Amino acid sequence: MNRFERFPEPHGEAEVRYLDGEFRILRPGSFVRCAVTGQTIPLDELRYWSVDLQEAYASPEAVLTRVREQPRQG
């Protein structure tokens, strides 16, 4: 999402496609849920996500928790 796009008015959960350095709103809403904690994250506060897993995270600690859960490759 770039800074010129407006955030949607609906107050439900948004469906989002996570990209490198940005995200695209597929279904309007005002928040997404953290994949680790279940906490709601307002779209204007969304800073952490995984492009590979297509998940949002509420904090760096939630990212670390998810990374530790993933099997090691190689």
Short mmCIF file of N, CA and C in Angstrom, two decimals, residues 3-54:
data_model
loop_
_atom_site.label_atom_id
_atom_site.label_comp_id
_atom_site.label_asym_id
_atom_site.label_seq_id
_atom_site.Cartn_x
_atom_site.Cartn_y
_atom_site.Cartn_z
N ARG A 3 1.45 5.53 0.20
CA ARG A 3 0.95 6.57 1.10
C ARG A 3 -0.19 7.39 0.50
N PHE A 4 -0.46 7.24 -0.79
CA PHE A 4 -1.54 8.00 -1.41
C PHE A 4 -2.86 7.25 -1.41
N GLU A 5 -2.83 5.96 -1.10
CA GLU A 5 -4.06 5.20 -1.04
C GLU A 5 -4.78 5.49 0.27
N ARG A 6 -6.10 5.56 0.21
CA ARG A 6 -6.90 5.78 1.42
C ARG A 6 -7.19 4.46 2.07
N PHE A 7 -7.26 4.46 3.37
CA PHE A 7 -7.65 3.26 4.09
C PHE A 7 -9.16 3.10 3.99
N PRO A 8 -9.62 1.88 3.85
CA PRO A 8 -11.06 1.65 3.69
C PRO A 8 -11.87 2.03 4.92
N GLU A 9 -13.10 2.38 4.71
CA GLU A 9 -13.99 2.78 5.79
C GLU A 9 -14.54 1.61 6.61
N PRO A 10 -14.84 0.43 5.99
CA PRO A 10 -15.45 -0.65 6.77
C PRO A 10 -14.61 -1.02 7.99
N HIS A 11 -15.29 -1.49 9.02
CA HIS A 11 -14.60 -1.78 10.28
C HIS A 11 -14.35 -3.26 10.49
N GLY A 12 -14.47 -4.07 9.46
CA GLY A 12 -14.24 -5.50 9.59
C GLY A 12 -12.80 -5.86 9.31
N GLU A 13 -12.54 -7.15 9.23
CA GLU A 13 -11.21 -7.65 8.95
C GLU A 13 -10.94 -7.58 7.45
N ALA A 14 -9.79 -7.05 7.09
CA ALA A 14 -9.41 -6.92 5.69
C ALA A 14 -8.76 -8.21 5.20
N GLU A 15 -8.85 -8.45 3.91
CA GLU A 15 -8.09 -9.52 3.28
C GLU A 15 -6.97 -8.84 2.52
N VAL A 16 -5.74 -9.26 2.80
CA VAL A 16 -4.57 -8.55 2.30
C VAL A 16 -3.62 -9.51 1.59
N ARG A 17 -3.01 -9.04 0.52
CA ARG A 17 -1.94 -9.77 -0.17
C ARG A 17 -0.65 -9.06 0.23
N TYR A 18 0.27 -9.80 0.87
CA TYR A 18 1.51 -9.23 1.36
C TYR A 18 2.58 -9.33 0.28
N LEU A 19 3.20 -8.22 -0.04
CA LEU A 19 4.23 -8.13 -1.07
C LEU A 19 5.52 -7.64 -0.43
N ASP A 20 6.58 -7.59 -1.20
CA ASP A 20 7.85 -7.08 -0.70
C ASP A 20 7.75 -5.57 -0.48
N GLY A 21 7.78 -5.14 0.77
CA GLY A 21 7.78 -3.72 1.10
C GLY A 21 6.43 -3.04 1.04
N GLU A 22 5.37 -3.75 0.67
CA GLU A 22 4.04 -3.15 0.63
C GLU A 22 3.00 -4.27 0.71
N PHE A 23 1.76 -3.88 0.81
CA PHE A 23 0.69 -4.85 0.79
C PHE A 23 -0.46 -4.30 -0.03
N ARG A 24 -1.29 -5.20 -0.53
CA ARG A 24 -2.43 -4.83 -1.36
C ARG A 24 -3.71 -5.31 -0.69
N ILE A 25 -4.68 -4.46 -0.59
CA ILE A 25 -5.96 -4.82 0.03
C ILE A 25 -6.84 -5.49 -1.01
N LEU A 26 -7.22 -6.74 -0.72
CA LEU A 26 -8.09 -7.49 -1.61
C LEU A 26 -9.56 -7.35 -1.22
N ARG A 27 -9.81 -7.29 0.09
CA ARG A 27 -11.16 -7.06 0.61
C ARG A 27 -11.06 -5.98 1.67
N PRO A 28 -11.79 -4.90 1.51
CA PRO A 28 -11.69 -3.77 2.44
C PRO A 28 -11.99 -4.16 3.89
N GLY A 29 -11.32 -3.50 4.77
CA GLY A 29 -11.49 -3.66 6.20
C GLY A 29 -10.57 -2.70 6.90
N SER A 30 -10.63 -2.67 8.21
CA SER A 30 -9.79 -1.71 8.94
C SER A 30 -8.64 -2.38 9.69
N PHE A 31 -8.61 -3.72 9.71
CA PHE A 31 -7.55 -4.41 10.44
C PHE A 31 -7.30 -5.80 9.85
N VAL A 32 -6.16 -6.39 10.27
CA VAL A 32 -5.83 -7.79 10.02
C VAL A 32 -5.49 -8.40 11.37
N ARG A 33 -5.37 -9.70 11.42
CA ARG A 33 -5.03 -10.39 12.67
C ARG A 33 -3.61 -10.92 12.63
N CYS A 34 -2.94 -10.82 13.76
CA CYS A 34 -1.60 -11.38 13.89
C CYS A 34 -1.71 -12.91 13.82
N ALA A 35 -0.90 -13.52 12.99
CA ALA A 35 -0.92 -14.97 12.80
C ALA A 35 -0.43 -15.73 14.03
N VAL A 36 0.31 -15.07 14.90
CA VAL A 36 0.86 -15.72 16.10
C VAL A 36 -0.01 -15.47 17.32
N THR A 37 -0.40 -14.24 17.55
CA THR A 37 -1.12 -13.88 18.78
C THR A 37 -2.63 -13.75 18.61
N GLY A 38 -3.09 -13.58 17.37
CA GLY A 38 -4.51 -13.36 17.14
C GLY A 38 -4.94 -11.92 17.39
N GLN A 39 -4.02 -11.09 17.80
CA GLN A 39 -4.28 -9.68 18.09
C GLN A 39 -4.68 -8.95 16.81
N THR A 40 -5.62 -8.01 16.92
CA THR A 40 -5.97 -7.21 15.74
C THR A 40 -4.90 -6.14 15.52
N ILE A 41 -4.61 -5.89 14.24
CA ILE A 41 -3.60 -4.91 13.86
C ILE A 41 -4.28 -3.92 12.89
N PRO A 42 -4.48 -2.67 13.30
CA PRO A 42 -5.04 -1.69 12.37
C PRO A 42 -4.14 -1.58 11.15
N LEU A 43 -4.71 -1.45 9.96
CA LEU A 43 -3.91 -1.41 8.74
C LEU A 43 -2.88 -0.29 8.76
N ASP A 44 -3.21 0.83 9.39
CA ASP A 44 -2.24 1.93 9.41
C ASP A 44 -1.09 1.67 10.39
N GLU A 45 -1.16 0.60 11.16
CA GLU A 45 -0.07 0.23 12.08
C GLU A 45 0.63 -1.06 11.65
N LEU A 46 0.23 -1.63 10.53
CA LEU A 46 0.83 -2.88 10.05
C LEU A 46 2.25 -2.65 9.57
N ARG A 47 3.21 -3.29 10.22
CA ARG A 47 4.63 -3.11 9.88
C ARG A 47 5.35 -4.42 9.58
N TYR A 48 4.82 -5.54 10.07
CA TYR A 48 5.53 -6.82 9.97
C TYR A 48 4.64 -7.86 9.30
N TRP A 49 5.19 -8.53 8.28
CA TRP A 49 4.46 -9.61 7.62
C TRP A 49 5.44 -10.52 6.89
N SER A 50 4.93 -11.67 6.48
CA SER A 50 5.72 -12.63 5.72
C SER A 50 5.12 -12.75 4.33
N VAL A 51 5.92 -12.49 3.31
CA VAL A 51 5.48 -12.66 1.93
C VAL A 51 5.30 -14.16 1.65
N ASP A 52 6.24 -14.98 2.11
CA ASP A 52 6.19 -16.42 1.85
C ASP A 52 5.00 -17.08 2.52
N LEU A 53 4.71 -16.72 3.77
CA LEU A 53 3.62 -17.35 4.51
C LEU A 53 2.30 -16.59 4.37
N GLN A 54 2.36 -15.37 3.82
CA GLN A 54 1.18 -14.52 3.67
C GLN A 54 0.48 -14.34 5.02
#
